Short mmCIF file of C-alpha atoms and ligand atoms in Angstrom, two decimals:
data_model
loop_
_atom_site.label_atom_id
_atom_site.label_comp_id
_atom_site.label_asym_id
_atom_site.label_seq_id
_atom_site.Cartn_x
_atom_site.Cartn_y
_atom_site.Cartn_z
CA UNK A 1 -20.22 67.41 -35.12
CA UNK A 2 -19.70 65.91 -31.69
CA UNK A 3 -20.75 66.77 -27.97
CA UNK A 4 -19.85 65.70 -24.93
CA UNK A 5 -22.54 66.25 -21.92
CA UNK A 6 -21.94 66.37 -18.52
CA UNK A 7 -18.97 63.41 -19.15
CA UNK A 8 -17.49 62.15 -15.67
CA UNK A 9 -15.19 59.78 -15.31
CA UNK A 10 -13.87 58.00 -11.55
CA UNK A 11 -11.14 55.87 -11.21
CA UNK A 12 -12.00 54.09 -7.82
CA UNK A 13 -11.79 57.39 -5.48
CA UNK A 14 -9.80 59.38 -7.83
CA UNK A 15 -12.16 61.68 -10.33
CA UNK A 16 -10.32 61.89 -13.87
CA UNK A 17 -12.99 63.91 -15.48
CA UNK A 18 -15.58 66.03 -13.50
CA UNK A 19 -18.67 66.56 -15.49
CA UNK A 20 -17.43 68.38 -18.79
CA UNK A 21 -19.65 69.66 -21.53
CA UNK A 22 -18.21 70.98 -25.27
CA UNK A 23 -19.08 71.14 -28.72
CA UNK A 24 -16.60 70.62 -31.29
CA UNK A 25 -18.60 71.49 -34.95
CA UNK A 26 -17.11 69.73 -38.29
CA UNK A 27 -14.26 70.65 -39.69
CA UNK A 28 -12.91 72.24 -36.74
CA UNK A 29 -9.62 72.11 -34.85
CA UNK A 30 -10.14 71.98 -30.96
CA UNK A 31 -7.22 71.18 -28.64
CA UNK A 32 -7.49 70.38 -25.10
CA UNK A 33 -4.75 71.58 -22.89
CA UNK A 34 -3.58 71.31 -19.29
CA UNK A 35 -1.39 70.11 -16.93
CA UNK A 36 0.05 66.30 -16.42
CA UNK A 37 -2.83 64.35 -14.98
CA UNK A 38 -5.75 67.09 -15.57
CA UNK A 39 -7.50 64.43 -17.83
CA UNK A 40 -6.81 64.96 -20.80
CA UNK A 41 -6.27 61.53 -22.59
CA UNK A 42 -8.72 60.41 -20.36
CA UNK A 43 -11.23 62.72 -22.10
CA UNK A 44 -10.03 61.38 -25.37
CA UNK A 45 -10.36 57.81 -24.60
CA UNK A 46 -13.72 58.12 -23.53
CA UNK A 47 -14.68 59.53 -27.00
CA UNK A 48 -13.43 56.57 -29.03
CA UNK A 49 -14.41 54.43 -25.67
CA UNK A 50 -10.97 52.97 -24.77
CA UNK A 51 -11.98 53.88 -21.78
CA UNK A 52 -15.97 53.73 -20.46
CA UNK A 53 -17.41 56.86 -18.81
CA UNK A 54 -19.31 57.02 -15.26
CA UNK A 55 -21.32 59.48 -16.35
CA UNK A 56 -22.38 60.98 -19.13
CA UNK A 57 -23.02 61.12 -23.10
CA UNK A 58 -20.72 61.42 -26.31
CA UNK A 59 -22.79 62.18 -29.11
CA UNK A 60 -21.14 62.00 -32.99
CA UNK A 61 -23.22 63.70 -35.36
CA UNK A 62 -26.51 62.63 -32.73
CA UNK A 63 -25.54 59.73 -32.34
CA UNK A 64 -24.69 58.07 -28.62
CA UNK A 65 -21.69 56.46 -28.87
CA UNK A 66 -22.62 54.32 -25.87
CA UNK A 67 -24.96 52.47 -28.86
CA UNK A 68 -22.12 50.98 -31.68
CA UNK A 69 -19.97 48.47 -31.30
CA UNK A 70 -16.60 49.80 -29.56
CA UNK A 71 -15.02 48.39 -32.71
CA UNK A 72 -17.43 49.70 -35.29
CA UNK A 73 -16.72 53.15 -33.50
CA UNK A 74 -13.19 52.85 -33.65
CA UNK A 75 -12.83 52.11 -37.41
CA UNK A 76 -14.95 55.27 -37.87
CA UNK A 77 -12.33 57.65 -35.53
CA UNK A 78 -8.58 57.92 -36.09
CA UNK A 79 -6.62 58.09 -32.92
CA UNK A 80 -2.93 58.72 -33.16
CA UNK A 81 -0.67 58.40 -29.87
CA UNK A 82 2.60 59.70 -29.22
CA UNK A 83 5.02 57.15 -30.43
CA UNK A 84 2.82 56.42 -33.20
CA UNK A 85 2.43 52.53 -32.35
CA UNK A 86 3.15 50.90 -35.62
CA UNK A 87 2.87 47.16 -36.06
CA UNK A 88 6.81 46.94 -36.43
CA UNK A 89 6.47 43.51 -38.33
CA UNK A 90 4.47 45.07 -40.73
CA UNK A 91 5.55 47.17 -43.63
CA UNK A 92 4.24 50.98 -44.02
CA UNK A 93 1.73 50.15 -46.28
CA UNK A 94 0.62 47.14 -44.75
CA UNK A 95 0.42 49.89 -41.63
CA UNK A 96 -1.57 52.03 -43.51
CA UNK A 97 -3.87 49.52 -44.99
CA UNK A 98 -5.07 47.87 -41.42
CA UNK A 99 -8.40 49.78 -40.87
CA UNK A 100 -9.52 49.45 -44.95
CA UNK A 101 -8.56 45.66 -44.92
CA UNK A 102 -10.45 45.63 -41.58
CA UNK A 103 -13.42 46.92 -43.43
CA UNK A 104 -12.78 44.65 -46.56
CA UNK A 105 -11.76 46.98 -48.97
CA UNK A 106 -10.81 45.82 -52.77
CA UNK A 107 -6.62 45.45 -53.13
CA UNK A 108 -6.49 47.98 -55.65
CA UNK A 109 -8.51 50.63 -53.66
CA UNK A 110 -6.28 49.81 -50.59
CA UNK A 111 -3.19 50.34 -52.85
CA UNK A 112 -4.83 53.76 -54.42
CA UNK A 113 -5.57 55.21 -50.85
CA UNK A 114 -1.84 54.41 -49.40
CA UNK A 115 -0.28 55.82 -52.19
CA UNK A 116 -2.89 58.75 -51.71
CA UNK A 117 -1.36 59.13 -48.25
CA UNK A 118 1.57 59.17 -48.13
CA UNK A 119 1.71 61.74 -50.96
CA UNK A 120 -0.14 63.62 -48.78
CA UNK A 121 2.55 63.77 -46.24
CA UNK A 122 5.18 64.31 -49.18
CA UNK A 123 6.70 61.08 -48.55
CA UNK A 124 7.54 59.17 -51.85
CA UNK A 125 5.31 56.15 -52.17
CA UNK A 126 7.54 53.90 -54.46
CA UNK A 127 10.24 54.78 -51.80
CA UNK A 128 8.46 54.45 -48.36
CA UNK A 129 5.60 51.50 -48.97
CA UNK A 130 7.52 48.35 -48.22
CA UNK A 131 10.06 49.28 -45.94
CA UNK A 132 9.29 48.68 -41.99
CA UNK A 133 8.88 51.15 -39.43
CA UNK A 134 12.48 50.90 -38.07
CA UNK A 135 13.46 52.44 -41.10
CA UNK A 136 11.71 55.31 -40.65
CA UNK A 137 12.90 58.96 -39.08
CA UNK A 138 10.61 59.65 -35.99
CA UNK A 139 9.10 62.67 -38.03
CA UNK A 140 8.75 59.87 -40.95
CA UNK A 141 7.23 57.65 -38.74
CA UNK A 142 4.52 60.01 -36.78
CA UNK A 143 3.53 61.31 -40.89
CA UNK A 144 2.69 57.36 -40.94
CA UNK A 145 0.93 57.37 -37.96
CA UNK A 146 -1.24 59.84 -39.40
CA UNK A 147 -1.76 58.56 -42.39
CA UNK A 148 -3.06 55.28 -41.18
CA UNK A 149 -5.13 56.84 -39.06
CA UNK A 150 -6.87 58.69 -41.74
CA UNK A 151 -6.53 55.78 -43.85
CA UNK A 152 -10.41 55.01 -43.94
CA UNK A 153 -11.94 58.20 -44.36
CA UNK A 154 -12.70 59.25 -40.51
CA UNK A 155 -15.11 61.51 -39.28
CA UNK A 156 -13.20 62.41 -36.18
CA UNK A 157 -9.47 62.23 -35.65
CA UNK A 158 -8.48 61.90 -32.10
CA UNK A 159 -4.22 62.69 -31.76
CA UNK A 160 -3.11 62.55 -28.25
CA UNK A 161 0.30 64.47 -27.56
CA UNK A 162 1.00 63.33 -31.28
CA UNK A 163 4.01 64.95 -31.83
CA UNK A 164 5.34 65.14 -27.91
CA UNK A 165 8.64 62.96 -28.67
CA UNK A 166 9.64 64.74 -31.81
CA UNK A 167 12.84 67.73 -31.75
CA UNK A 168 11.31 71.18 -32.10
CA UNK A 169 12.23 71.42 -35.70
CA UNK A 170 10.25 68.22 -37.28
CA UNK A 171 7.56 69.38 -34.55
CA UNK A 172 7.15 72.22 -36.36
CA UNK A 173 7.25 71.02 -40.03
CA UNK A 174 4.80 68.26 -38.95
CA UNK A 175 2.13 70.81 -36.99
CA UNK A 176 2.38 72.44 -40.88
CA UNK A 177 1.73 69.73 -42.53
CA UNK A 178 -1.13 68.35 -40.12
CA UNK A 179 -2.97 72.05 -40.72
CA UNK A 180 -2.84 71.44 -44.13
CA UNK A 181 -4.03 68.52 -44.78
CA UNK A 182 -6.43 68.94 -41.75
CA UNK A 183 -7.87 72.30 -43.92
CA UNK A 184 -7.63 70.30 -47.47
CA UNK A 185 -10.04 67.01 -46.17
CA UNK A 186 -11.83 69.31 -43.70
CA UNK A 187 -11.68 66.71 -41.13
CA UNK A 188 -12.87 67.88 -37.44
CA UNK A 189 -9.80 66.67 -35.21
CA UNK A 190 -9.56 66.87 -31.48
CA UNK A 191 -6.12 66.53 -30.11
CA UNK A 192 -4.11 66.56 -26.84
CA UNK A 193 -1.56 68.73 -25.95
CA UNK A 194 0.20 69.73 -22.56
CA UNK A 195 1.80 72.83 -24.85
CA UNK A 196 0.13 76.26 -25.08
CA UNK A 197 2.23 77.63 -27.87
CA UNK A 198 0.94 74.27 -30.13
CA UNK A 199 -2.79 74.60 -29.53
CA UNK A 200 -2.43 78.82 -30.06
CA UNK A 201 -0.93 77.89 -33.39
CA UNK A 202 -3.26 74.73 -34.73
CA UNK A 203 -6.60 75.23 -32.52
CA UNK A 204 -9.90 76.80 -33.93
CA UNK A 205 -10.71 76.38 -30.58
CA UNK A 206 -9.23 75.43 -27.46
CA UNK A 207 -10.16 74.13 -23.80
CA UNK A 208 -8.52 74.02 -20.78
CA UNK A 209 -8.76 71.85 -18.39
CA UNK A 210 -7.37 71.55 -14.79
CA UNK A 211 -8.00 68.84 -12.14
CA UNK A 212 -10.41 67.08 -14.01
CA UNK A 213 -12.77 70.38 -14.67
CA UNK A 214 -12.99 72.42 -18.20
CA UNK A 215 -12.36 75.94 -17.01
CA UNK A 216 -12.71 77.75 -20.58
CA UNK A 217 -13.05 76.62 -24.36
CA UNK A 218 -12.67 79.78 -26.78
CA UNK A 219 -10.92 80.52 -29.62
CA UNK A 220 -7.25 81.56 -29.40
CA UNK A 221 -7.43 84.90 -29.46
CA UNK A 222 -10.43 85.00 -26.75
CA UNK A 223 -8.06 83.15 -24.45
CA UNK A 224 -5.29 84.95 -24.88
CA UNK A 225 -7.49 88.66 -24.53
CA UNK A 226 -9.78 87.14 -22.44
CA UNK A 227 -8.29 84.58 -19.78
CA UNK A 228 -10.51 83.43 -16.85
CA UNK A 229 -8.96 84.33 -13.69
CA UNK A 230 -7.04 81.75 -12.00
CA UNK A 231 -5.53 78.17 -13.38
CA UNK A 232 -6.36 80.05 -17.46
CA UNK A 233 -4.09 83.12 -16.73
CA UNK A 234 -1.65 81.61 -15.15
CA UNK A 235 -1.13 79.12 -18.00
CA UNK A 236 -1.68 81.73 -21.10
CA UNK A 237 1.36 83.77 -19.45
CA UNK A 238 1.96 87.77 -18.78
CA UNK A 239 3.54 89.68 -21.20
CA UNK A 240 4.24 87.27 -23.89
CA UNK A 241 0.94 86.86 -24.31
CA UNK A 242 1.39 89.57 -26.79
CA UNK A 243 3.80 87.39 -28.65
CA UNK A 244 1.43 84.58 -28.76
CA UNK A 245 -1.53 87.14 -30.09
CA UNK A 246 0.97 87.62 -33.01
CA UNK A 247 1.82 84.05 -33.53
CA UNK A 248 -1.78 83.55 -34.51
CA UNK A 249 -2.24 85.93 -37.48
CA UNK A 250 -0.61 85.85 -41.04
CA UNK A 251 1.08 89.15 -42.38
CA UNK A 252 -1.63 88.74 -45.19
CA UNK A 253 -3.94 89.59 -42.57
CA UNK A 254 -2.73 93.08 -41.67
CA UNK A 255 -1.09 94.30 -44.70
CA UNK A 256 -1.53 97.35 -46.79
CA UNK A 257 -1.89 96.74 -50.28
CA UNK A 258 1.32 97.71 -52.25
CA UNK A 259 1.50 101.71 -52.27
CA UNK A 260 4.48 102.25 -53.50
CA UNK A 261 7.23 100.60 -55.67
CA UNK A 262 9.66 97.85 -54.04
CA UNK A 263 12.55 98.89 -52.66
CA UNK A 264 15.55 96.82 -52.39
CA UNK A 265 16.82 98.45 -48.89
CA UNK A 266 13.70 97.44 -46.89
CA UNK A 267 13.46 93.63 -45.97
CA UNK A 268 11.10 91.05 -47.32
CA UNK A 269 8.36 89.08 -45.93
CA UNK A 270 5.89 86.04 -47.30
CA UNK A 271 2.33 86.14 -47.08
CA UNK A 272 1.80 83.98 -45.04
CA UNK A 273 4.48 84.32 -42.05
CA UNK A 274 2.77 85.36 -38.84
CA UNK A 275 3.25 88.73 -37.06
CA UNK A 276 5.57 87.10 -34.57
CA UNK A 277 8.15 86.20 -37.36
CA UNK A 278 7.30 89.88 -39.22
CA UNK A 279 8.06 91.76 -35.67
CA UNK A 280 11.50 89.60 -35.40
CA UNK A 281 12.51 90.24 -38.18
CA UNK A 282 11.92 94.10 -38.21
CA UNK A 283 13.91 94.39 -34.68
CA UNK A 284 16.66 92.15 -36.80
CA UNK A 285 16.55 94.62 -39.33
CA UNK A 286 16.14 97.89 -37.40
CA UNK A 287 13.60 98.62 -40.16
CA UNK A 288 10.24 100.54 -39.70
CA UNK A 289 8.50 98.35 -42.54
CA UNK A 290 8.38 95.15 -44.18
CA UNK A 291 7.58 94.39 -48.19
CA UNK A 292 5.76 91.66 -48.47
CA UNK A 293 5.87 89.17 -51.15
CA UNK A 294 3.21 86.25 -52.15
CA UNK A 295 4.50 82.77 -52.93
CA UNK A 296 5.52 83.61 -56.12
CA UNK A 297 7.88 86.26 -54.81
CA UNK A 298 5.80 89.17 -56.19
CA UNK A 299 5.45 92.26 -53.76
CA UNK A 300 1.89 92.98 -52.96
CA UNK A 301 1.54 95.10 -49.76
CA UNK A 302 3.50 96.23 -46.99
CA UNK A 303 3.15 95.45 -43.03
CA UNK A 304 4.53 98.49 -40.84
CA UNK A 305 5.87 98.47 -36.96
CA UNK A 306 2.70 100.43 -36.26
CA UNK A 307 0.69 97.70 -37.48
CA UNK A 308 2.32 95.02 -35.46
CA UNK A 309 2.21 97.17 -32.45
CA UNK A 310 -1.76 97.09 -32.86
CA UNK A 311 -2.31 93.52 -33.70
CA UNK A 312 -0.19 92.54 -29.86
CA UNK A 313 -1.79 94.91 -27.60
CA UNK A 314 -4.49 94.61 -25.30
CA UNK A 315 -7.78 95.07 -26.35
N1 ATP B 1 -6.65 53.49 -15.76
C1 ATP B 1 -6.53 54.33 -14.74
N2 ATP B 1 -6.71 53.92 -13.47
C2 ATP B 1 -6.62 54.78 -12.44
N3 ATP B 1 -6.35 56.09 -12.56
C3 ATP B 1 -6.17 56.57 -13.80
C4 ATP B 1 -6.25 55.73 -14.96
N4 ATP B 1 -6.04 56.49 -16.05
C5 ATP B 1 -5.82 57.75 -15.61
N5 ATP B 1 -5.90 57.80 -14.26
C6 ATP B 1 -5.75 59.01 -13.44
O1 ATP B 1 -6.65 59.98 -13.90
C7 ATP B 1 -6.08 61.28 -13.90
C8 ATP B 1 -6.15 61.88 -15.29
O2 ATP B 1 -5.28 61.17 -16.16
P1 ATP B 1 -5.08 61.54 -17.70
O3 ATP B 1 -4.15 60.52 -18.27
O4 ATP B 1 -6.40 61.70 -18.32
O5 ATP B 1 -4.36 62.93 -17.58
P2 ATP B 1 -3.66 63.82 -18.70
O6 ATP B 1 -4.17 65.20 -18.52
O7 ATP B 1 -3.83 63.19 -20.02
O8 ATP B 1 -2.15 63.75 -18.25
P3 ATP B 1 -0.80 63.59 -19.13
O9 ATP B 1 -0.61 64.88 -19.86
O10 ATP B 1 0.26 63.36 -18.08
O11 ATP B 1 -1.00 62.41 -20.02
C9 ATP B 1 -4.65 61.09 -13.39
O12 ATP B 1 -4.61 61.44 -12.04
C10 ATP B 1 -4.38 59.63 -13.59
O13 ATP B 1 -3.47 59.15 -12.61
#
């Protein structure tokens, strides 16, 4: 678990961070979110102390950061950056090994963990441990990135604007992949992020910040009902804030259980697509209903218009 009290932090006259307070509990997903220059990464860096704070206390599981070694601390919290900032002279494994050598590790565990890794992010070990990172895809690279970072067993994973370079397509496969693995080593992982529709999607809990002030940290869905007037409306949108409500819950979530025997006229729909995807594809379809099917392909409910219709609206 880790809180931050009353954290300030001034760059000569200008005030980065003005007195913020949040709790992020273990396991948990919280994204902070804002505009360029609200202080995001400052935030951040003051948790892993890159940067030092004016005022203020970090505490990790009780314990003042303020009090370890900046390096002892930083061994103990991943931090990923946009453009993942791979040794380039070193090969992926050797990438992936630097905070367990650090630590003095035995060979064979280092070996066992990186291979552990980068199966993780589905990327064939035998194929991907000795080549260098200019061999690498950017979405190839970032999954390394990752990976190293999580390399020694973190309690905290810090990711600032991690996947900010990548096209929308990888983005998306690699925001996947990051909630799985994030919900499979339930590590607690605070991360960076400039875009609404990313934190809806990944965040257990997000807070937004604007000129150096947290204005709200709540769930998704409490943001999006439940916006503070001002800079948190504005940025969660009008209308399509009914989209976004959809974005954030699976079709598992709302279905009926199967009624009725499949029909091959009425469209199909996994498990675990969200409501956006089940509403675009019944306006695609013209159709009133969706079957939908597990990962197996079985059909074991049914999501209607109606349904959807409920799940966007206000409250
Ligand atoms: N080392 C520094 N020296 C002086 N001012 C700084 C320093 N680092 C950040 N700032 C200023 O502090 C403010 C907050 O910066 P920060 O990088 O935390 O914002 P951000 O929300 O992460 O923005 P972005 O999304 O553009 O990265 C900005 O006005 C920035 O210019």
């Amino acid at each position: 678990m880790i809180e931050v009290k009353a954290l300030s932090k001034q760059f000569d006259a200008q005030i980065a961070v003005n007195d913020i307070s949040f709790r992020v509990d273990h396991g948990q997903f919280c994204m902070l979110v804002g505009t360029s220059g609200c202080g995001k990464s400052t935030t951040l860096r003051m948790i892993n102390r890159l940067i030092e704070p004016s005022h203020g206390q970090i505490l990790i599981n009780n314990q003042d950061v303020t009090t370890l070694p900046p390096e002892q601390l930083r061994r103990r919290i991943g931090y990923v950056i946009q453009g993942v900032g791979l040794f380039p002279h070193r090969t992926i494994h050797q990438n992936i090994g630097t905070v367990p050598r650090l630590l003095g590790w035995k060979k064979a565990d280092i070996d066992a963990r990186v291979t552990e890794l980068l199966t993780l992010f589905k990327l064939d070990a035998a194929t991907f441990a000795g080549k260098y990172p200019h061999q690498l895809s950017g979405g190839e690279q970032q999954r390394v990135g990752v990976a190293r970072a999580l390399a020694a067993r973190p309690e905290l994973l810090l990711m600032d604007e991690p996947f900010g370079a990548l096209d929308p397509l990888t983005r998306e496969l690699l925001q996947d992949e990051l909630l799985r693995v994030q919900k499979l080593l339930g590590i607690t992982i605070i991360m960076v992020t400039h875009d609404l529709e990313e934190a809806v999607k990944m965040a257990d809990v997000i807070a937004v910040m604007d000129k150096g002030e947290l204005l709200q940290l709540d769930s998704p869905e409490t943001l999006l009902r439940h916006p503070r007037e001002g800079f948190v409306q504005s940025l969660v949108g009008g209308l399509d804030r009914s989209l976004r409500l959809l974005a954030i819950k699976q079709v598992s979530q709302v279905m009926t259980p199967l009624q009725q025997q499949p029909s091959p006229s009425v469209p199909s729909i996994a498990a675990n697509a969200n409501l956006r995807d089940a509403m675009a594809l019944l306006i695609w379809e013209r159709a009133e209903q969706l079957q939908v099917v597990d990962a197996a392909g079985k059909h074991i409910g049914q999501v209607t218009m109606h349904d959807l219709l409920q799940q966007g609206a206000r409250a």
